[in-house]
PDB file of C-alpha atoms and ligand atoms in Angstrom:
ATOM      1  CA  MET A   1      -0.248  52.643  72.423  1.00  0.00           C
ATOM      2  CA  LEU A   2       1.878  49.579  71.717  1.00  0.00           C
ATOM      3  CA  GLU A   3       1.071  46.160  73.039  1.00  0.00           C
ATOM      4  CA  ILE A   4       3.088  43.122  72.031  1.00  0.00           C
ATOM      5  CA  ARG A   5       1.534  39.866  73.189  1.00  0.00           C
ATOM      6  CA  ASN A   6       3.376  36.563  73.288  1.00  0.00           C
ATOM      7  CA  LEU A   7       5.150  37.341  70.024  1.00  0.00           C
ATOM      8  CA  HIS A   8       6.977  34.539  68.260  1.00  0.00           C
ATOM      9  CA  ALA A   9       8.749  35.218  64.985  1.00  0.00           C
ATOM     10  CA  ARG A  10      11.253  33.494  62.762  1.00  0.00           C
ATOM     11  CA  ILE A  11      13.337  34.201  59.698  1.00  0.00           C
ATOM     12  CA  ALA A  12      10.928  33.590  56.829  1.00  0.00           C
ATOM     13  CA  ASP A  13      13.063  31.461  54.490  1.00  0.00           C
ATOM     14  CA  GLU A  14      15.086  29.660  57.125  1.00  0.00           C
ATOM     15  CA  GLY A  15      12.855  28.900  60.089  1.00  0.00           C
ATOM     16  CA  THR A  16      15.121  29.874  62.985  1.00  0.00           C
ATOM     17  CA  GLU A  17      12.966  31.344  65.739  1.00  0.00           C
ATOM     18  CA  ILE A  18      14.436  34.688  66.890  1.00  0.00           C
ATOM     19  CA  ILE A  19      11.580  36.203  68.915  1.00  0.00           C
ATOM     20  CA  ARG A  20      10.338  33.676  71.461  1.00  0.00           C
ATOM     21  CA  GLY A  21       7.314  34.760  73.445  1.00  0.00           C
ATOM     22  CA  LEU A  22       7.931  38.475  73.797  1.00  0.00           C
ATOM     23  CA  ASN A  23       5.543  40.653  75.836  1.00  0.00           C
ATOM     24  CA  LEU A  24       5.825  44.435  76.001  1.00  0.00           C
ATOM     25  CA  THR A  25       3.451  47.322  76.650  1.00  0.00           C
ATOM     26  CA  VAL A  26       4.348  50.944  75.966  1.00  0.00           C
ATOM     27  CA  LYS A  27       1.893  53.709  76.840  1.00  0.00           C
ATOM     28  CA  ALA A  28       1.378  57.006  75.039  1.00  0.00           C
ATOM     29  CA  GLY A  29       3.826  59.562  76.434  1.00  0.00           C
ATOM     30  CA  GLU A  30       6.223  56.866  77.570  1.00  0.00           C
ATOM     31  CA  VAL A  31       9.871  56.466  76.645  1.00  0.00           C
ATOM     32  CA  ALA A  32      10.751  52.777  76.920  1.00  0.00           C
ATOM     33  CA  ALA A  33      14.314  51.515  76.630  1.00  0.00           C
ATOM     34  CA  ILE A  34      15.075  48.033  75.356  1.00  0.00           C
ATOM     35  CA  MET A  35      18.510  46.778  76.308  1.00  0.00           C
ATOM     36  CA  GLY A  36      20.180  43.472  75.707  1.00  0.00           C
ATOM     37  CA  PRO A  37      23.420  41.857  74.624  1.00  0.00           C
ATOM     38  CA  ASN A  38      24.336  41.530  70.944  1.00  0.00           C
ATOM     39  CA  GLY A  39      22.266  38.960  69.106  1.00  0.00           C
ATOM     40  CA  SER A  40      19.346  38.980  71.543  1.00  0.00           C
ATOM     41  CA  GLY A  41      16.832  40.056  68.890  1.00  0.00           C
ATOM     42  CA  LYS A  42      16.621  43.828  69.338  1.00  0.00           C
ATOM     43  CA  SER A  43      16.992  44.749  65.660  1.00  0.00           C
ATOM     44  CA  THR A  44      14.749  41.852  64.666  1.00  0.00           C
ATOM     45  CA  LEU A  45      12.033  43.240  66.922  1.00  0.00           C
ATOM     46  CA  SER A  46      12.361  46.687  65.343  1.00  0.00           C
ATOM     47  CA  TYR A  47      12.148  45.212  61.824  1.00  0.00           C
ATOM     48  CA  ILE A  48       9.063  43.222  62.760  1.00  0.00           C
ATOM     49  CA  LEU A  49       7.416  46.374  64.121  1.00  0.00           C
ATOM     50  CA  ALA A  50       8.171  48.158  60.851  1.00  0.00           C
ATOM     51  CA  GLY A  51       6.837  45.224  58.822  1.00  0.00           C
ATOM     52  CA  ARG A  52       9.941  43.906  57.100  1.00  0.00           C
ATOM     53  CA  GLU A  53       9.020  40.857  55.072  1.00  0.00           C
ATOM     54  CA  ASP A  54      12.069  38.720  55.891  1.00  0.00           C
ATOM     55  CA  TYR A  55      10.445  37.759  59.183  1.00  0.00           C
ATOM     56  CA  GLU A  56       7.347  35.702  59.805  1.00  0.00           C
ATOM     57  CA  VAL A  57       5.201  36.044  62.905  1.00  0.00           C
ATOM     58  CA  THR A  58       4.096  32.562  63.918  1.00  0.00           C
ATOM     59  CA  GLU A  59       2.252  33.334  67.148  1.00  0.00           C
ATOM     60  CA  GLY A  60       1.015  36.268  69.199  1.00  0.00           C
ATOM     61  CA  ASP A  61       0.021  39.769  68.155  1.00  0.00           C
ATOM     62  CA  ILE A  62       1.191  43.377  67.926  1.00  0.00           C
ATOM     63  CA  LEU A  63      -1.441  45.983  68.726  1.00  0.00           C
ATOM     64  CA  PHE A  64      -0.949  49.643  67.865  1.00  0.00           C
ATOM     65  CA  ASN A  65      -3.634  51.838  69.431  1.00  0.00           C
ATOM     66  CA  GLY A  66      -5.660  48.703  70.060  1.00  0.00           C
ATOM     67  CA  GLU A  67      -5.532  47.351  66.505  1.00  0.00           C
ATOM     68  CA  SER A  68      -3.419  44.510  65.166  1.00  0.00           C
ATOM     69  CA  ILE A  69      -0.821  45.670  62.650  1.00  0.00           C
ATOM     70  CA  LEU A  70       0.266  42.197  61.536  1.00  0.00           C
ATOM     71  CA  GLU A  71      -1.706  42.345  58.295  1.00  0.00           C
ATOM     72  CA  MET A  72      -0.452  45.841  57.430  1.00  0.00           C
ATOM     73  CA  ASP A  73       2.426  46.333  54.964  1.00  0.00           C
ATOM     74  CA  PRO A  74       5.350  48.654  55.842  1.00  0.00           C
ATOM     75  CA  ALA A  75       3.835  51.630  53.993  1.00  0.00           C
ATOM     76  CA  GLU A  76       0.533  51.274  55.846  1.00  0.00           C
ATOM     77  CA  ARG A  77       2.354  51.057  59.158  1.00  0.00           C
ATOM     78  CA  ALA A  78       4.334  54.193  58.349  1.00  0.00           C
ATOM     79  CA  ALA A  79       1.146  55.986  57.297  1.00  0.00           C
ATOM     80  CA  SER A  80      -0.451  55.043  60.605  1.00  0.00           C
ATOM     81  CA  GLY A  81       2.407  56.746  62.460  1.00  0.00           C
ATOM     82  CA  ILE A  82       5.063  54.107  63.118  1.00  0.00           C
ATOM     83  CA  PHE A  83       8.631  55.225  62.443  1.00  0.00           C
ATOM     84  CA  LEU A  84      11.828  53.193  62.655  1.00  0.00           C
ATOM     85  CA  ALA A  85      15.252  54.843  62.802  1.00  0.00           C
ATOM     86  CA  PHE A  86      17.594  52.150  61.516  1.00  0.00           C
ATOM     87  CA  GLN A  87      20.722  50.845  63.200  1.00  0.00           C
ATOM     88  CA  TYR A  88      22.284  50.795  59.726  1.00  0.00           C
ATOM     89  CA  PRO A  89      20.545  53.475  57.601  1.00  0.00           C
ATOM     90  CA  MET A  90      20.314  52.520  53.946  1.00  0.00           C
ATOM     91  CA  GLU A  91      22.048  54.486  51.204  1.00  0.00           C
ATOM     92  CA  ILE A  92      19.710  55.559  48.405  1.00  0.00           C
ATOM     93  CA  PRO A  93      21.775  56.615  45.376  1.00  0.00           C
ATOM     94  CA  GLY A  94      20.025  58.935  42.944  1.00  0.00           C
ATOM     95  CA  VAL A  95      17.547  60.362  45.459  1.00  0.00           C
ATOM     96  CA  ALA A  96      18.533  63.735  46.893  1.00  0.00           C
ATOM     97  CA  THR A  97      17.910  63.873  50.638  1.00  0.00           C
ATOM     98  CA  MET A  98      15.745  66.996  50.264  1.00  0.00           C
ATOM     99  CA  GLU A  99      13.589  65.311  47.623  1.00  0.00           C
ATOM    100  CA  PHE A 100      13.242  62.248  49.821  1.00  0.00           C
ATOM    101  CA  LEU A 101      12.131  64.411  52.760  1.00  0.00           C
ATOM    102  CA  LYS A 102       9.591  66.219  50.595  1.00  0.00           C
ATOM    103  CA  VAL A 103       8.046  63.015  49.271  1.00  0.00           C
ATOM    104  CA  ALA A 104       7.998  61.385  52.720  1.00  0.00           C
ATOM    105  CA  MET A 105       6.512  64.419  54.469  1.00  0.00           C
ATOM    106  CA  ASN A 106       3.803  64.841  51.858  1.00  0.00           C
ATOM    107  CA  ALA A 107       2.957  61.132  51.887  1.00  0.00           C
ATOM    108  CA  GLN A 108       2.563  61.360  55.650  1.00  0.00           C
ATOM    109  CA  ARG A 109       0.375  64.459  55.313  1.00  0.00           C
ATOM    110  CA  LYS A 110      -1.751  62.727  52.700  1.00  0.00           C
ATOM    111  CA  ALA A 111      -2.256  59.795  55.093  1.00  0.00           C
ATOM    112  CA  ARG A 112      -3.483  62.290  57.702  1.00  0.00           C
ATOM    113  CA  GLY A 113      -5.813  63.955  55.201  1.00  0.00           C
ATOM    114  CA  GLU A 114      -3.702  67.130  54.933  1.00  0.00           C
ATOM    115  CA  GLU A 115      -2.685  69.148  51.858  1.00  0.00           C
ATOM    116  CA  PRO A 116       0.893  68.862  50.506  1.00  0.00           C
ATOM    117  CA  LEU A 117       3.255  71.481  51.931  1.00  0.00           C
ATOM    118  CA  LYS A 118       4.015  74.566  49.857  1.00  0.00           C
ATOM    119  CA  ILE A 119       7.717  74.728  48.951  1.00  0.00           C
ATOM    120  CA  PRO A 120       8.555  77.744  51.187  1.00  0.00           C
ATOM    121  CA  ASP A 121       6.839  76.034  54.145  1.00  0.00           C
ATOM    122  CA  LEU A 122       8.670  72.803  53.464  1.00  0.00           C
ATOM    123  CA  LEU A 123      12.029  74.581  53.235  1.00  0.00           C
ATOM    124  CA  LYS A 124      11.379  76.478  56.439  1.00  0.00           C
ATOM    125  CA  ARG A 125      10.580  73.316  58.383  1.00  0.00           C
ATOM    126  CA  VAL A 126      13.521  71.390  56.999  1.00  0.00           C
ATOM    127  CA  LYS A 127      15.902  74.289  57.623  1.00  0.00           C
ATOM    128  CA  GLU A 128      14.754  74.727  61.199  1.00  0.00           C
ATOM    129  CA  ALA A 129      14.987  71.035  62.099  1.00  0.00           C
ATOM    130  CA  SER A 130      18.340  70.636  60.283  1.00  0.00           C
ATOM    131  CA  GLY A 131      19.798  73.605  62.132  1.00  0.00           C
ATOM    132  CA  LYS A 132      19.006  72.109  65.506  1.00  0.00           C
ATOM    133  CA  LEU A 133      20.580  68.816  64.480  1.00  0.00           C
ATOM    134  CA  ASN A 134      23.647  70.601  63.133  1.00  0.00           C
ATOM    135  CA  ILE A 135      22.976  69.315  59.605  1.00  0.00           C
ATOM    136  CA  ASP A 136      24.332  71.520  56.846  1.00  0.00           C
ATOM    137  CA  MET A 137      21.769  72.348  54.134  1.00  0.00           C
ATOM    138  CA  ALA A 138      24.426  71.425  51.524  1.00  0.00           C
ATOM    139  CA  MET A 139      24.255  67.855  52.821  1.00  0.00           C
ATOM    140  CA  LEU A 140      20.559  67.697  51.921  1.00  0.00           C
ATOM    141  CA  LYS A 141      21.403  68.134  48.247  1.00  0.00           C
ATOM    142  CA  ARG A 142      23.366  64.899  48.311  1.00  0.00           C
ATOM    143  CA  PRO A 143      21.774  61.480  47.720  1.00  0.00           C
ATOM    144  CA  LEU A 144      20.280  60.111  50.945  1.00  0.00           C
ATOM    145  CA  ASN A 145      22.975  58.621  53.205  1.00  0.00           C
ATOM    146  CA  VAL A 146      25.413  58.118  50.314  1.00  0.00           C
ATOM    147  CA  GLY A 147      28.891  58.876  51.641  1.00  0.00           C
ATOM    148  CA  PHE A 148      27.449  60.234  54.907  1.00  0.00           C
ATOM    149  CA  SER A 149      29.590  59.466  57.949  1.00  0.00           C
ATOM    150  CA  GLY A 150      28.104  57.204  60.641  1.00  0.00           C
ATOM    151  CA  GLY A 151      27.116  60.228  62.722  1.00  0.00           C
ATOM    152  CA  GLU A 152      25.619  62.059  59.726  1.00  0.00           C
ATOM    153  CA  LYS A 153      23.463  59.030  58.890  1.00  0.00           C
ATOM    154  CA  LYS A 154      22.121  58.893  62.429  1.00  0.00           C
ATOM    155  CA  ARG A 155      21.369  62.611  62.418  1.00  0.00           C
ATOM    156  CA  ALA A 156      19.602  62.216  59.066  1.00  0.00           C
ATOM    157  CA  GLU A 157      17.398  59.516  60.637  1.00  0.00           C
ATOM    158  CA  ILE A 158      16.449  61.841  63.499  1.00  0.00           C
ATOM    159  CA  LEU A 159      15.770  64.631  61.009  1.00  0.00           C
ATOM    160  CA  GLN A 160      13.295  62.387  59.165  1.00  0.00           C
ATOM    161  CA  MET A 161      11.702  61.397  62.444  1.00  0.00           C
ATOM    162  CA  GLN A 162      11.235  65.001  63.524  1.00  0.00           C
ATOM    163  CA  LEU A 163       9.769  66.073  60.195  1.00  0.00           C
ATOM    164  CA  LEU A 164       7.371  63.125  59.901  1.00  0.00           C
ATOM    165  CA  GLU A 165       5.986  63.562  63.432  1.00  0.00           C
ATOM    166  CA  PRO A 166       5.264  59.857  64.040  1.00  0.00           C
ATOM    167  CA  LYS A 167       3.150  58.514  66.917  1.00  0.00           C
ATOM    168  CA  LEU A 168       5.468  55.633  67.712  1.00  0.00           C
ATOM    169  CA  CYS A 169       9.203  56.157  67.276  1.00  0.00           C
ATOM    170  CA  VAL A 170      11.528  53.166  67.360  1.00  0.00           C
ATOM    171  CA  LEU A 171      15.234  53.999  67.523  1.00  0.00           C
ATOM    172  CA  ASP A 172      17.592  51.089  66.918  1.00  0.00           C
ATOM    173  CA  GLU A 173      21.060  51.756  68.408  1.00  0.00           C
ATOM    174  CA  THR A 174      20.948  55.384  67.395  1.00  0.00           C
ATOM    175  CA  ASP A 175      23.921  55.990  69.675  1.00  0.00           C
ATOM    176  CA  SER A 176      26.311  53.676  67.828  1.00  0.00           C
ATOM    177  CA  GLY A 177      28.868  55.575  65.780  1.00  0.00           C
ATOM    178  CA  LEU A 178      28.191  58.897  67.497  1.00  0.00           C
ATOM    179  CA  ASP A 179      30.829  60.951  69.261  1.00  0.00           C
ATOM    180  CA  ILE A 180      29.851  62.742  72.483  1.00  0.00           C
ATOM    181  CA  ASP A 181      28.812  65.997  70.777  1.00  0.00           C
ATOM    182  CA  ALA A 182      26.673  64.209  68.179  1.00  0.00           C
ATOM    183  CA  LEU A 183      25.163  62.043  70.918  1.00  0.00           C
ATOM    184  CA  LYS A 184      24.061  65.181  72.734  1.00  0.00           C
ATOM    185  CA  ILE A 185      22.580  66.698  69.567  1.00  0.00           C
ATOM    186  CA  VAL A 186      20.726  63.511  68.645  1.00  0.00           C
ATOM    187  CA  SER A 187      19.437  63.042  72.208  1.00  0.00           C
ATOM    188  CA  ASP A 188      18.164  66.626  72.298  1.00  0.00           C
ATOM    189  CA  GLY A 189      16.381  65.899  69.010  1.00  0.00           C
ATOM    190  CA  VAL A 190      14.693  62.833  70.479  1.00  0.00           C
ATOM    191  CA  ASN A 191      13.811  64.623  73.713  1.00  0.00           C
ATOM    192  CA  ALA A 192      12.175  67.401  71.697  1.00  0.00           C
ATOM    193  CA  LEU A 193       9.782  64.782  70.350  1.00  0.00           C
ATOM    194  CA  ARG A 194       8.623  63.671  73.803  1.00  0.00           C
ATOM    195  CA  SER A 195       4.928  64.319  74.016  1.00  0.00           C
ATOM    196  CA  PRO A 196       1.882  62.931  75.857  1.00  0.00           C
ATOM    197  CA  ASP A 197       0.490  61.483  72.624  1.00  0.00           C
ATOM    198  CA  ARG A 198       3.699  59.922  71.349  1.00  0.00           C
ATOM    199  CA  ALA A 199       5.638  56.863  72.494  1.00  0.00           C
ATOM    200  CA  VAL A 200       9.358  56.275  71.973  1.00  0.00           C
ATOM    201  CA  VAL A 201      11.124  52.921  72.059  1.00  0.00           C
ATOM    202  CA  VAL A 202      14.894  53.364  72.432  1.00  0.00           C
ATOM    203  CA  ILE A 203      16.969  50.279  71.658  1.00  0.00           C
ATOM    204  CA  THR A 204      20.527  50.366  72.941  1.00  0.00           C
ATOM    205  CA  HIS A 205      23.044  48.118  74.538  1.00  0.00           C
ATOM    206  CA  TYR A 206      24.805  50.863  76.465  1.00  0.00           C
ATOM    207  CA  GLN A 207      23.460  52.853  79.348  1.00  0.00           C
ATOM    208  CA  ARG A 208      25.298  55.916  77.990  1.00  0.00           C
ATOM    209  CA  LEU A 209      22.444  57.030  75.711  1.00  0.00           C
ATOM    210  CA  LEU A 210      19.976  56.761  78.587  1.00  0.00           C
ATOM    211  CA  GLU A 211      21.843  59.434  80.529  1.00  0.00           C
ATOM    212  CA  HIS A 212      20.651  61.828  77.828  1.00  0.00           C
ATOM    213  CA  ILE A 213      17.298  60.267  76.952  1.00  0.00           C
ATOM    214  CA  VAL A 214      15.992  59.335  80.388  1.00  0.00           C
ATOM    215  CA  PRO A 215      13.573  56.411  79.982  1.00  0.00           C
ATOM    216  CA  ASP A 216      10.354  55.816  81.930  1.00  0.00           C
ATOM    217  CA  SER A 217      10.829  52.071  81.696  1.00  0.00           C
ATOM    218  CA  VAL A 218      13.707  49.723  80.907  1.00  0.00           C
ATOM    219  CA  HIS A 219      13.297  46.196  79.529  1.00  0.00           C
ATOM    220  CA  VAL A 220      15.993  43.580  79.094  1.00  0.00           C
ATOM    221  CA  LEU A 221      15.691  41.501  75.935  1.00  0.00           C
ATOM    222  CA  TYR A 222      17.527  38.198  75.900  1.00  0.00           C
ATOM    223  CA  LYS A 223      17.133  35.304  73.485  1.00  0.00           C
ATOM    224  CA  GLY A 224      13.972  36.789  72.044  1.00  0.00           C
ATOM    225  CA  ARG A 225      12.085  37.513  75.274  1.00  0.00           C
ATOM    226  CA  ILE A 226      11.846  40.318  77.802  1.00  0.00           C
ATOM    227  CA  ILE A 227      13.438  38.748  80.867  1.00  0.00           C
ATOM    228  CA  LYS A 228      13.294  41.741  83.197  1.00  0.00           C
ATOM    229  CA  SER A 229      11.580  45.131  83.335  1.00  0.00           C
ATOM    230  CA  GLY A 230      12.142  48.034  85.662  1.00  0.00           C
ATOM    231  CA  ASP A 231      12.761  51.761  85.820  1.00  0.00           C
ATOM    232  CA  LYS A 232      15.915  53.638  84.881  1.00  0.00           C
ATOM    233  CA  SER A 233      17.794  52.189  87.858  1.00  0.00           C
ATOM    234  CA  LEU A 234      17.738  48.855  86.015  1.00  0.00           C
ATOM    235  CA  ALA A 235      19.849  50.412  83.246  1.00  0.00           C
ATOM    236  CA  MET A 236      22.358  51.722  85.792  1.00  0.00           C
ATOM    237  CA  ASN A 237      22.481  48.322  87.438  1.00  0.00           C
ATOM    238  CA  LEU A 238      23.236  46.691  84.056  1.00  0.00           C
ATOM    239  CA  GLU A 239      26.008  49.171  83.411  1.00  0.00           C
ATOM    240  CA  GLU A 240      27.663  48.292  86.717  1.00  0.00           C
ATOM    241  CA  ASN A 241      27.084  44.557  86.825  1.00  0.00           C
ATOM    242  CA  GLY A 242      26.639  43.552  83.179  1.00  0.00           C
ATOM    243  CA  TYR A 243      23.874  41.331  81.852  1.00  0.00           C
ATOM    244  CA  ALA A 244      25.094  38.164  83.557  1.00  0.00           C
ATOM    245  CA  GLY A 245      23.203  38.739  86.812  1.00  0.00           C
ATOM    246  CA  VAL A 246      19.866  39.429  85.127  1.00  0.00           C
ATOM    247  CA  ILE A 247      20.322  36.479  82.769  1.00  0.00           C
ATOM    248  CA  GLY A 248      21.169  34.210  85.733  1.00  0.00           C
ATOM    249  CA  GLU A 249      18.029  35.311  87.600  1.00  0.00           C
ATOM    250  CA  ALA A 250      15.852  34.511  84.586  1.00  0.00           C
ATOM    251  CA  ALA A 251      17.440  31.117  83.864  1.00  0.00           C
TER     252      ALA A 251
HETATM  253  P1  ADP B   1      20.559  42.454  68.191  1.00  0.00           P
HETATM  254  O1  ADP B   1      20.014  43.587  67.412  1.00  0.00           O
HETATM  255  O2  ADP B   1      19.964  42.318  69.557  1.00  0.00           O
HETATM  256  O3  ADP B   1      22.054  42.450  68.252  1.00  0.00           O
HETATM  257  P2  ADP B   1      19.492  40.862  66.014  1.00  0.00           P
HETATM  258  O4  ADP B   1      18.021  41.075  66.078  1.00  0.00           O
HETATM  259  O5  ADP B   1      20.241  41.616  64.981  1.00  0.00           O
HETATM  260  O6  ADP B   1      20.135  41.099  67.448  1.00  0.00           O
HETATM  261  O7  ADP B   1      19.771  39.294  65.798  1.00  0.00           O
HETATM  262  C1  ADP B   1      19.232  38.294  66.628  1.00  0.00           C
HETATM  263  C2  ADP B   1      19.699  36.939  66.128  1.00  0.00           C
HETATM  264  O8  ADP B   1      19.017  36.613  64.934  1.00  0.00           O
HETATM  265  C3  ADP B   1      21.182  36.870  65.809  1.00  0.00           C
HETATM  266  O9  ADP B   1      21.643  35.596  66.202  1.00  0.00           O
HETATM  267  C4  ADP B   1      21.203  37.040  64.302  1.00  0.00           C
HETATM  268  O10 ADP B   1      22.319  36.423  63.736  1.00  0.00           O
HETATM  269  C5  ADP B   1      19.935  36.347  63.878  1.00  0.00           C
HETATM  270  N1  ADP B   1      19.336  36.905  62.652  1.00  0.00           N
HETATM  271  C6  ADP B   1      18.611  38.035  62.543  1.00  0.00           C
HETATM  272  N2  ADP B   1      18.199  38.247  61.272  1.00  0.00           N
HETATM  273  C7  ADP B   1      18.694  37.220  60.558  1.00  0.00           C
HETATM  274  C8  ADP B   1      18.609  36.850  59.169  1.00  0.00           C
HETATM  275  N3  ADP B   1      17.945  37.585  58.289  1.00  0.00           N
HETATM  276  N4  ADP B   1      19.245  35.722  58.806  1.00  0.00           N
HETATM  277  C9  ADP B   1      19.926  34.967  59.701  1.00  0.00           C
HETATM  278  N5  ADP B   1      20.020  35.257  61.010  1.00  0.00           N
HETATM  279  C10 ADP B   1      19.422  36.359  61.444  1.00  0.00           C
HETATM  280 MG1   MG B   2      20.857  45.279  66.526  1.00  0.00          MG
END
């Protein structure tokens, strides 16, 4: 589903190379975890997947279902089924969360050639998904993310992800800022999305999240490259021994 080949990317207006020859393959149905110390390029990779324009790909390719997405703008990528849950969700003053969800869901349906949802249908879906994520309907009347606590922002990201039913979900440090109860709720929400025709990329620098969202593969990102891949035991090993050993092996 996702194939990243020898990707090199830099900050567009500055030139510093952040991603330096990254290779990664994620199959449909797979949950892949990307781990790595702070500053290794995890968020940069997620932004590049989503199509943020601050970064410039200088070499390599990103294939989604066999087709290069490099020429696609962020809206086209979203329409094709790529979803990014942000490490730092943006506040959007003036746009009620419910209105945002309606517009996003209907845009996604339009891209799939489906009719817009009727209001009662829309409300039913939003209510059901919100309930499971422990999101109060009153919160959905407020502007998106404005004044939401860290945990509420993360739950709002997962709510969007569930309602938009993407093919490729990228979660950037969704565990940061969550207490144990919220972590459980958010993990259950992600696990509910596991499906044979969907891939999930979970970015985290703690193993903690991966006790709840058990990955099929684990990849260590360091200085813009994947330096080691393995199964979930790799994550446990990192938790016990830190990144130093893996970094030493790769050096
Ligand atoms: P991670 O998410 O793994 O902690 P990031 O992808 O956020 O790492 O950052 C990787 C490196 O790239 C860091 O050294 C960071 O300072 C730098 N970086 C990322 N984006 C920018 C930017 N827009 N301007 C300057 N430096 C950046
Ligand atoms: Mg980050």
